XYZ file of C-alpha atoms in Angstrom:
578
model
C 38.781 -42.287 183.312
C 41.079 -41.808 180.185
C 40.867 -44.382 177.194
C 43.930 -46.314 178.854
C 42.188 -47.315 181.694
C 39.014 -48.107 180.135
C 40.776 -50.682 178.078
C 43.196 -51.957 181.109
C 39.833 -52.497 182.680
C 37.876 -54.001 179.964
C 40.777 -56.581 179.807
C 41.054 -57.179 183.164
C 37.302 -58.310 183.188
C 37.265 -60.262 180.220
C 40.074 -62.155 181.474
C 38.594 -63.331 184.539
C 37.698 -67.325 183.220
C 41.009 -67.274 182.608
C 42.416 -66.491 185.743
C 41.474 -70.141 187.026
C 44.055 -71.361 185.237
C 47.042 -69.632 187.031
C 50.319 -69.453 185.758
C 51.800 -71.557 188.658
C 49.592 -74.145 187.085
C 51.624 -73.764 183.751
C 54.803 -75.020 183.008
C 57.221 -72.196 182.804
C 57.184 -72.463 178.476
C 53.553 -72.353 178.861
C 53.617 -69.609 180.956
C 55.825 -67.455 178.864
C 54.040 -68.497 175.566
C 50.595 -67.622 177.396
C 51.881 -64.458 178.822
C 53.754 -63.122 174.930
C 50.361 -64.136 173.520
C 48.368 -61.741 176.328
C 50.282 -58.634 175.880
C 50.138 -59.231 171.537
C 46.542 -59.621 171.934
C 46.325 -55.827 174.201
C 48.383 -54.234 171.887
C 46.186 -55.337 168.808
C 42.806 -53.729 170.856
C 44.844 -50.846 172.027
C 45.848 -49.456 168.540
C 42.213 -50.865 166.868
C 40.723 -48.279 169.872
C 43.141 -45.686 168.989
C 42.951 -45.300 165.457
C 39.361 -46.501 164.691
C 37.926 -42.670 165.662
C 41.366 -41.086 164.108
C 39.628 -42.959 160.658
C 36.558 -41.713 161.056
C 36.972 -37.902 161.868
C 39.164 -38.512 158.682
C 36.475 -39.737 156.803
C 33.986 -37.047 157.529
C 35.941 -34.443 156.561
C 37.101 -36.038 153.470
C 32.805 -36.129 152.804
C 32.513 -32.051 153.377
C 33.332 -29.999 150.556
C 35.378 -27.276 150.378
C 32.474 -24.911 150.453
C 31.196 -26.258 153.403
C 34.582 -25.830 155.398
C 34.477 -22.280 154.770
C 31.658 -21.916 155.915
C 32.144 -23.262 158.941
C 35.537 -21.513 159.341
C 33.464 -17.713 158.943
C 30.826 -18.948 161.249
C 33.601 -19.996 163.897
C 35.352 -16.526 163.269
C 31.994 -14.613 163.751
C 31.390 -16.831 167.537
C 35.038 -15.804 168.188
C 34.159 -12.374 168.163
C 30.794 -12.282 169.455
C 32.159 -14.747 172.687
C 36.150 -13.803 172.459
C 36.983 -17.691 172.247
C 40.389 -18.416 171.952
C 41.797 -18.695 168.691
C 43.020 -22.786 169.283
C 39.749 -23.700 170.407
C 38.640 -23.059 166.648
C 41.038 -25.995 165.512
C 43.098 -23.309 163.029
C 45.715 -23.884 161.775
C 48.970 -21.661 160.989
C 48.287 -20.446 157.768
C 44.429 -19.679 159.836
C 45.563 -18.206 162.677
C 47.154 -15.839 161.173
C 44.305 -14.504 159.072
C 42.481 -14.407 161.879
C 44.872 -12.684 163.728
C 44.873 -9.895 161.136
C 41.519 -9.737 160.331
C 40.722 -9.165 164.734
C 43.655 -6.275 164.389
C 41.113 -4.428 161.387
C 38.411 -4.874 163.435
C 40.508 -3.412 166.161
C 41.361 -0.190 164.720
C 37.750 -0.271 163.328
C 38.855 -0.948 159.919
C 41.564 1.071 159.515
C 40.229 4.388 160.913
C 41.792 4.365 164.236
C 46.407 4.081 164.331
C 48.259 1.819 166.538
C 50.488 2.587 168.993
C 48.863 4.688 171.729
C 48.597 3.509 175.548
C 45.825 1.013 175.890
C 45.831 1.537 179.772
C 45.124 5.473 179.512
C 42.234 4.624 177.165
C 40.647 0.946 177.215
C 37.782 1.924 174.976
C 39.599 2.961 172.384
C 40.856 -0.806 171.480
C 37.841 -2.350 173.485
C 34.734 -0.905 171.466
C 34.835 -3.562 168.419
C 34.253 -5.889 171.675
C 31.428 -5.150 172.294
C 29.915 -3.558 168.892
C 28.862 -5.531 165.868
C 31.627 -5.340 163.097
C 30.365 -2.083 161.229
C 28.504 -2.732 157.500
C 30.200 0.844 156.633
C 33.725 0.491 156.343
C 35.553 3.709 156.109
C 37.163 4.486 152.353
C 41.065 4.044 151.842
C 41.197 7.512 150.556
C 39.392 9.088 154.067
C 42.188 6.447 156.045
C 44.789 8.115 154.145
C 43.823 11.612 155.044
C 42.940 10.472 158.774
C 46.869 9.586 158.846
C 48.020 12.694 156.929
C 46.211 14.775 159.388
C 47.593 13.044 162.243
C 51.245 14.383 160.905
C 49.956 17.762 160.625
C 48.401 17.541 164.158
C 52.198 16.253 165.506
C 54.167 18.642 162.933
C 51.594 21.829 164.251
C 49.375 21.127 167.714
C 50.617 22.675 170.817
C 53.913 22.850 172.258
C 55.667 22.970 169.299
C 57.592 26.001 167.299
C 55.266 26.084 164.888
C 52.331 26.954 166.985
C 54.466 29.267 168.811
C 54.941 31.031 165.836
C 51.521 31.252 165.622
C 50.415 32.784 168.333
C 52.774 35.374 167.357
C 50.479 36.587 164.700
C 47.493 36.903 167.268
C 48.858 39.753 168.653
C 50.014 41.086 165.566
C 46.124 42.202 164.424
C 47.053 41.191 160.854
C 48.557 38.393 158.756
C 52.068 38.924 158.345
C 53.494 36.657 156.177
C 53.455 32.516 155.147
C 52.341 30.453 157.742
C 53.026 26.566 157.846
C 50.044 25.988 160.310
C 46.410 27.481 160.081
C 44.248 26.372 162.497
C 40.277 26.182 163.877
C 39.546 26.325 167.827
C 35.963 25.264 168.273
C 34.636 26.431 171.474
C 32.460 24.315 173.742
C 29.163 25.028 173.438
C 25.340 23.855 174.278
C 24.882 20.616 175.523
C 26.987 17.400 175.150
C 24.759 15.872 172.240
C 24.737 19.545 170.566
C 28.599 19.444 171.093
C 29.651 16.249 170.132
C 27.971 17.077 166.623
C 29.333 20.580 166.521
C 32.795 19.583 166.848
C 32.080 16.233 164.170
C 31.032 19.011 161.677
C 34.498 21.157 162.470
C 36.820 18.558 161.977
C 35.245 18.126 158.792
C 35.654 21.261 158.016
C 39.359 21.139 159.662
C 40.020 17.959 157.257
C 38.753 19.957 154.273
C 41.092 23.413 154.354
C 43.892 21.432 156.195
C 43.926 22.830 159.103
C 44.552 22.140 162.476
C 41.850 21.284 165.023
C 42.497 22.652 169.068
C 39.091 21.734 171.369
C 38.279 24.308 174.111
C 38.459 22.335 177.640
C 35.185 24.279 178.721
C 33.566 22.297 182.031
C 34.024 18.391 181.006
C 35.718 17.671 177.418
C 38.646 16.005 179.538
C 36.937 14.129 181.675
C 34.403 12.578 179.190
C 36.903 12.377 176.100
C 40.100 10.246 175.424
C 42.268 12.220 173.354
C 41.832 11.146 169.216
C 45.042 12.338 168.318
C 48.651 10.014 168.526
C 51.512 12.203 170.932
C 49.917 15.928 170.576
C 46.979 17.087 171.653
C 43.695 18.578 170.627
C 43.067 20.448 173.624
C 43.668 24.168 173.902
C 46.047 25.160 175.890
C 45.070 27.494 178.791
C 47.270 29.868 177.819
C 45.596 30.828 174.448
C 45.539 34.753 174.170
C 41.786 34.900 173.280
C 40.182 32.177 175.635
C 38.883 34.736 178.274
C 36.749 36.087 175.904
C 35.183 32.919 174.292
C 32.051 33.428 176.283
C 31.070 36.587 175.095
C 31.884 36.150 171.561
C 28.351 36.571 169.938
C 27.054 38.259 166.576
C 28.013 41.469 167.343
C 31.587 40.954 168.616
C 34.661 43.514 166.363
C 36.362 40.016 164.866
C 33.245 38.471 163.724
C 32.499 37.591 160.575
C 29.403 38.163 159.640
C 29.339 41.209 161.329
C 32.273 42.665 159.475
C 30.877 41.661 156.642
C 27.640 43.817 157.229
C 29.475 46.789 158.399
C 31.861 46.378 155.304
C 35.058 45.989 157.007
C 36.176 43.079 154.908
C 34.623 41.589 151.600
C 36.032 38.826 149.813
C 38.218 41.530 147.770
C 39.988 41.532 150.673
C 43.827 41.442 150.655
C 44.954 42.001 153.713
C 43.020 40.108 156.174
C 43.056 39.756 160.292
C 45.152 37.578 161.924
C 42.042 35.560 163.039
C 38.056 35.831 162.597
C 35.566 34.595 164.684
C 32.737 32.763 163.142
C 29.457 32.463 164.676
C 27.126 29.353 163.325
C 25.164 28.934 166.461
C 20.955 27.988 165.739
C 20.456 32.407 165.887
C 23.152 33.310 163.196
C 22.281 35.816 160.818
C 22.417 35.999 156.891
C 25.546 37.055 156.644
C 26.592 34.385 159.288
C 25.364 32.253 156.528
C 27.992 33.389 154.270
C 30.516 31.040 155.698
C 28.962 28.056 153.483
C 29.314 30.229 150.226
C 32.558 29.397 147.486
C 33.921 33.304 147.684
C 33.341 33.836 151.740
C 35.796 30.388 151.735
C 38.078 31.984 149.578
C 38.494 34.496 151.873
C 38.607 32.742 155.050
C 40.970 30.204 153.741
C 43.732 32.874 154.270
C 43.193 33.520 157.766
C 45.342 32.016 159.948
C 42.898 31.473 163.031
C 38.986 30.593 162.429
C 37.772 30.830 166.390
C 34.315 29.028 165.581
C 31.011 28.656 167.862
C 28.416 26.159 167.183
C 25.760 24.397 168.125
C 24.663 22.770 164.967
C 25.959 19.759 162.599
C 26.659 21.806 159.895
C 27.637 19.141 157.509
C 24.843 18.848 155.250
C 25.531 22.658 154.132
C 29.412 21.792 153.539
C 28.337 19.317 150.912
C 26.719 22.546 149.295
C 29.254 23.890 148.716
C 30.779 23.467 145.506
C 34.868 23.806 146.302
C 34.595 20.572 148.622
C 32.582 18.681 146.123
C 35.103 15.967 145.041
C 37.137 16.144 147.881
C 34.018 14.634 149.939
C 33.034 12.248 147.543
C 36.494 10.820 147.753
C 36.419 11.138 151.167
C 32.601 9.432 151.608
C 31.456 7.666 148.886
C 29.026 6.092 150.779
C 27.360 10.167 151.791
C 25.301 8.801 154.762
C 28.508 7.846 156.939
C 29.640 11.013 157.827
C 29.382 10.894 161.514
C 29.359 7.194 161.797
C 33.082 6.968 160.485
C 34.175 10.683 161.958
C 32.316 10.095 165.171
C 34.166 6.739 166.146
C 37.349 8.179 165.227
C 37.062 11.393 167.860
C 35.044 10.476 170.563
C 36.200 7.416 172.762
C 35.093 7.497 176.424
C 37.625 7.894 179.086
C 37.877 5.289 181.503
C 35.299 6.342 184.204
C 32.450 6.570 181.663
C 33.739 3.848 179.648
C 33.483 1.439 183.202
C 29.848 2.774 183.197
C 29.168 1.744 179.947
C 30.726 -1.878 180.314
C 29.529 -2.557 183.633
C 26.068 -2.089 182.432
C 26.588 -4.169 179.553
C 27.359 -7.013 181.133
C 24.558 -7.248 183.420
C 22.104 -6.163 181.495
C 22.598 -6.649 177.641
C 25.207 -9.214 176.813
C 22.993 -12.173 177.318
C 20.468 -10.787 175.452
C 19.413 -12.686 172.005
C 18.033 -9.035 170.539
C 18.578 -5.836 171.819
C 16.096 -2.826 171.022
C 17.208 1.132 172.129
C 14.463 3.796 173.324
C 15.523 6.796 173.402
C 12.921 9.071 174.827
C 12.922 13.156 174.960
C 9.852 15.082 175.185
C 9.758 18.669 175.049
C 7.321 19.172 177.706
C 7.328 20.991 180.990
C 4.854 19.107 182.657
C 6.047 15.745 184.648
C 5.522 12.180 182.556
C 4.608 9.577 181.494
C 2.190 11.452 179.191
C -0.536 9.491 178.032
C -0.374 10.315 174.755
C 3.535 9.695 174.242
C 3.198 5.966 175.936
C 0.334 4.873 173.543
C 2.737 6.625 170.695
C 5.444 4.322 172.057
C 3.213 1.973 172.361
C 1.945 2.129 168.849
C 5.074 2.016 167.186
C 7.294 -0.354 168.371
C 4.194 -3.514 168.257
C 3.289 -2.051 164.804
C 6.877 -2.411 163.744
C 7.420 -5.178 165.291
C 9.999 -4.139 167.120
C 8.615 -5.593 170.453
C 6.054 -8.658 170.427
C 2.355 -8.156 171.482
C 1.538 -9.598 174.859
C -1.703 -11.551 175.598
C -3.941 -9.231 177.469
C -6.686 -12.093 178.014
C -3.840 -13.698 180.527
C -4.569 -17.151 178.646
C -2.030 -19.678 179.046
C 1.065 -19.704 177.278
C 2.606 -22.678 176.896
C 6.501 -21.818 178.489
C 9.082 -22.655 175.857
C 12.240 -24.442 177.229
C 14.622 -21.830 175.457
C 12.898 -18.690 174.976
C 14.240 -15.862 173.239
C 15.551 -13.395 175.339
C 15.068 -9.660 174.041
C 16.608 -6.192 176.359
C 15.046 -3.414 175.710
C 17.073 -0.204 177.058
C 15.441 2.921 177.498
C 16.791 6.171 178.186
C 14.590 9.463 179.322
C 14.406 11.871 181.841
C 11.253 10.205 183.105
C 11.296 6.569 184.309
C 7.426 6.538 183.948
C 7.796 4.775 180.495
C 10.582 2.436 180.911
C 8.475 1.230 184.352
C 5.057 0.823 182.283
C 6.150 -1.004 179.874
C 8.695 -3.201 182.475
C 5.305 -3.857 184.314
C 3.304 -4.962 180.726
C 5.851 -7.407 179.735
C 5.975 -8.925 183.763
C 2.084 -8.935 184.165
C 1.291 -10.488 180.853
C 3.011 -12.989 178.480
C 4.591 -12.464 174.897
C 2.539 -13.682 172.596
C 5.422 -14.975 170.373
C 7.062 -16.953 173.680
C 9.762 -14.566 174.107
C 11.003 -13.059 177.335
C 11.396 -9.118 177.632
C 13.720 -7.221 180.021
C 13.442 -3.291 180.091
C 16.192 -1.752 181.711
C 16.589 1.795 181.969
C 20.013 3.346 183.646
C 18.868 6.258 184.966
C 16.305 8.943 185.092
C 17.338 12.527 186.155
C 13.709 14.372 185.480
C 15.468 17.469 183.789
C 18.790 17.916 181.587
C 21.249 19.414 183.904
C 24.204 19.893 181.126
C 26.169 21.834 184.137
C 26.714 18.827 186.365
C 29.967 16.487 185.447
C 27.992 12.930 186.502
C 24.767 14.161 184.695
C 27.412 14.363 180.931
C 29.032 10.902 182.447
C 25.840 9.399 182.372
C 24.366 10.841 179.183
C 27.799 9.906 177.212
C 27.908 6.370 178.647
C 23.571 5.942 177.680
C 24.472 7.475 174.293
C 27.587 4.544 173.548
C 24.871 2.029 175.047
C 22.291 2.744 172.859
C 24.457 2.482 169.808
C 25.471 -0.888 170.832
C 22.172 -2.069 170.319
C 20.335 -4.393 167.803
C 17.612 -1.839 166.734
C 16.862 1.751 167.911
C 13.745 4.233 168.080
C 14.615 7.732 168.830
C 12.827 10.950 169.294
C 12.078 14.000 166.760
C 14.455 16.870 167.334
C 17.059 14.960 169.786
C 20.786 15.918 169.799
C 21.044 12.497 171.866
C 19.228 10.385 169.737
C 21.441 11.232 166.611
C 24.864 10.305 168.039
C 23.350 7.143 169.125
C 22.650 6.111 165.794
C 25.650 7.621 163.942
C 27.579 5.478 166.450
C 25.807 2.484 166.498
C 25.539 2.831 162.296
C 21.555 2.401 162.718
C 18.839 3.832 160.669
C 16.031 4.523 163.515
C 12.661 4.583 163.978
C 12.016 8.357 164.926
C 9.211 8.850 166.999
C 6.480 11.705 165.275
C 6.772 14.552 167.328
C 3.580 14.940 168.854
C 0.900 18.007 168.824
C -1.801 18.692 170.757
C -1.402 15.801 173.626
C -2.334 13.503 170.739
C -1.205 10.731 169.270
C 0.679 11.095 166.091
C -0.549 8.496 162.904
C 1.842 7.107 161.488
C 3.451 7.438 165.342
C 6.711 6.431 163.798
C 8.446 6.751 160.976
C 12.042 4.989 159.445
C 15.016 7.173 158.381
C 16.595 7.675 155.307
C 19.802 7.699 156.726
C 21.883 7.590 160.010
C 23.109 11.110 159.528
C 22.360 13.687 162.063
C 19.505 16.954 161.007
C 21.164 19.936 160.764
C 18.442 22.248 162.436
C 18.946 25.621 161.084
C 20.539 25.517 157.663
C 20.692 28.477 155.730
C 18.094 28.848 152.437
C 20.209 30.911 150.171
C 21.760 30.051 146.353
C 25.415 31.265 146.847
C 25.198 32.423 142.743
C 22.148 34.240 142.437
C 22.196 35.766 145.765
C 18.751 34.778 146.561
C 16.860 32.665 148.513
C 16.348 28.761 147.343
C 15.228 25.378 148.931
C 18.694 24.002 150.002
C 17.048 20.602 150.491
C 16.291 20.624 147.048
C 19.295 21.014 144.745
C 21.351 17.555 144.956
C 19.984 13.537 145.896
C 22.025 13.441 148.708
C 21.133 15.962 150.391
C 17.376 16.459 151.731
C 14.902 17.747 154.393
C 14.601 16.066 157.727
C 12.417 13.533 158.701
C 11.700 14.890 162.183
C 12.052 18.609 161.205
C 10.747 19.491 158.104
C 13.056 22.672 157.505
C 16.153 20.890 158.627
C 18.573 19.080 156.640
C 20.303 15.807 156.375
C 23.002 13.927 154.294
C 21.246 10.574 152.663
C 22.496 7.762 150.249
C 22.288 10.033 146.652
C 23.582 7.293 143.884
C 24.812 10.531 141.569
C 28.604 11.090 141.066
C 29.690 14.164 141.705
């Protein structure tokens, strides 16, 4: 019943006494008179109902301050994007609207690192991801922006299909350099698993950003099908054509074109004039010293002249290229804040295509969108024999209730008084072994949560081994890698390839689980990292200058040994300026 009505019938029934007195009973200037002073009398209550609550929302916001309405205004903007209200049910007005209209457009392109314009239909997660992700406390620099752009002109100006790359294939079968070239490029070569190869290829666009060069991705068994292409109108991909890919699989060490291996057998120094028309350059976990070379001022002198670098990798090599001293200032331009390396570089390469990017959103909406607080557990154990181990569940155990990162539950199965609108906490685990996610489902269901609050585990699937071969088994290990980063809080496991582009994604500083030795229990079982950076595992110990061996962990603040592997090496948050 609308306000009209209400009053029609409020009238109606205060009128009733007066109804005895009919208007046939009236003479007919009566009647008139009576009837003029009836419908002066509705229109008086009428506009008093109308504009009596018009006053007083008019008064109360005279009463808030100025302060307090933009408050309210950020909090409304923050349920907008958490809920995707519409814009006009947050009362803005123009002047609003459009602010908020260009603030959701930054958020969009994640702050500037991502460009408009490319088909949103071909690749929904590309504009979807700040959907469903908290707005990131990192935001990229202007200066690394700038360069993302630049690059993307180089990539349209050189990638495939166009004369310029044609021109450089030409040298390829040359043997040598022969003259200038507008376009140098790097083709990284799929290698090792995905978690191993989505931090490879991070590391050699780095490097590609660095010596301005051009970036092409070898297709191997899955890049297509798991990846959305980063790049606006040319792609990264290789063409099939390439001259050298048949041989990709058995470049090693000891192949004629590379590096390291010329090196030793003195076939080029960095004297070098003329050089080859392309070197291969092996960084993969079982290089050799002069392998190692690449990260060294003169070896980059050297390579910066050739006009293809084929490179194979399994390792994120980026905590070495901030060793070396040539890229110094163009990486603090490019990161001031060190420790966001991957987080910025990773969501500007890898967006899922739509297949795994359905698998990631389906999930999400059943499992963790209504979830107050969401907690990742990421769990890899490098043990042959089947799980749960004992001595890894107490360890997971152990860490997350000592943390606090999930609530105690009452083992005496007293009564807990229900409250009417508990908190609701997901917990998504992800392992090869479902033995841990279902223990600790079957905890939280067979005793309550001592703080009131009602825990889900979910866990999306459990394959027993890593089958890296198989296209569903990547599917499902990209789309439980995104989900994990979407979460609230995260515990990962020493070691895991998987665990660190979760967090570089996700921006979160873990909890990494103590690798465990002798079926024991590790004390501390957990401990928190300094930074969301990935480990690179086998970084070379060697001072460039004095051709000797050094602690590489050990010569700048933002750059330091592992947590989880104490010979490995990590960017962190160093406060010097280089």
């Amino acid at each position: 019943m609308d306000l009209k009505s209400l009053i029609r019938r409020r009238l109606s029934h205060e009128s009733l006494p007066h109804k005895l007195l009919s208007q046939s009973q009236l003479s007919p200037s009566q009647s008139k008179r009576f009837g003029s002073d009836a419908m002066t009398i509705t229109k008086i209550l009428l506009a008093s109902v109308v504009a009596l609550p018009i006053l007083f929302v008019f008064s109360v916001i005279i009463r808030i301050s100025p302060s307090d309405r933009t408050l309210g205004f950020a909090d409304a903007r923050v349920l907008e994007h958490r809920a995707q209200l519409n814009s006009t049910r947050l009362g803005l007005d123009s002047a609003g609207a459009f602010s908020h209209s260009t603030e959701k457009s930054n958020e969009k392109l994640l702050g500037g690192l991502l460009t408009s314009g490319f088909d949103e239909a071909a690749c929904a997660s590309r504009y979807q991801s700040f959907l469903y992700r908290k707005i990131s406390a990192y935001k990229p620099s202007p200066y690394l922006v700038s360069r993302l752009r630049n690059y993307e002109d180089l990539h349209k100006r050189c990638g495939p299909a166009t004369q310029a790359y044609k021109s450089a294939l030409e040298k390829i079968h040359s043997g040598h350099k022969l003259g200038s070239m507008d376009c140098k490029y790097v083709v990284w070569i799929s290698y090792s698993g995905l978690g191993n190869r989505m931090l490879a290829l991070a590391s050699t666009f780095l490097y590609t950003l660095l010596t301005n060069r051009v970036l092409l991705v070898d297709r191997g068994n899955d890049m297509e099908d798991l990846f959305c292409e980063p790049f606006p109108e040319k792609s990264w991909l290789l063409p099939t054509n390439f001259p050298l890919i048949d041989q990709f699989n058995s470049f090693d060490q000891k192949s004629p074109h590379c590096y390291g291996s010329m090196l030793k057998n003195n076939v080029v120094d960095t004297s070098t004039e003329s050089v080859p028309s392309y070197l291969y350059l092996h960084l993969v976990h079982d290089y050799g010293d002069h392998d190692k070379l690449f990260f060294c001022d003169d070896d980059q002198s050297l390579l910066a002249k050739v006009p293809w670098l084929i490179v194979k990798t399994d390792n994120y090599f980026v905590p070495s290229i901030f060793l070396i001293p040539s890229f110094e200032e163009e990486l603090s331009k490019l990161f001031p804040e060190k420790g966001t390396v991957f987080h910025h570089l990773g969501r500007y390469l890898f967006h899922p295509t739509n297949h795994v990017w359905g698998l990631i959103t389906r999930y999400y909406k059943t499992y963790l969108s209504k979830a107050d607080e969401s907690l990742g557990l990421q769990i890899r154990v490098f043990d042959t024999r089947p799980g749960p181990l004992k001595h890894v569940m107490d360890q997971i155990l152990a860490c997350t209730l000592n943390q606090k990162l999930l609530p105690e539950v009452d083992m005496q199965d007293s009564f807990v008084m229900p409250i009417e609108n508990p908190k609701l906490k997901a917990v998504l685990v992800t392992s090869l072994n479902s033995g841990y996610s279902e223990n600790l489902r079957n905890m939280y269901w067979e005793y309550p949560a001592m703080t009131g609050e009602v825990v889900g585990v979910y866990q999306p699937s459990h394959e027993e081994y890593q089958q890296s071969e198989k296209q569903m088994h990547n599917r499902r290990a990209w789309a439980e890698m995104y989900l994990l980063s979407l979460t609230d809080g995260l515990v990962t496991s020493s070691w895991s390839t998987f665990g660190y582009v979760a967090q570089g994604l996700g921006g979160l500083k873990p909890w990494i689980l103590v690798k465990p030795e002798n079926d024991t229990t590790p004390d501390p079982p957990c401990r928190p990292a300094m930074s969301m950076e990935p480990c690179f595992h086998a970084p070379p110990f060697y001072d460039c200058k004095t051709k000797r061996g050094i602690d590489t962990g050990a010569l700048v603040p933002h750059v330091r040994h592992c947590e989880d592997m104490s010979w490995g090496l990590k960017v962190v948050d160093g406060y010097d300026e280089l």
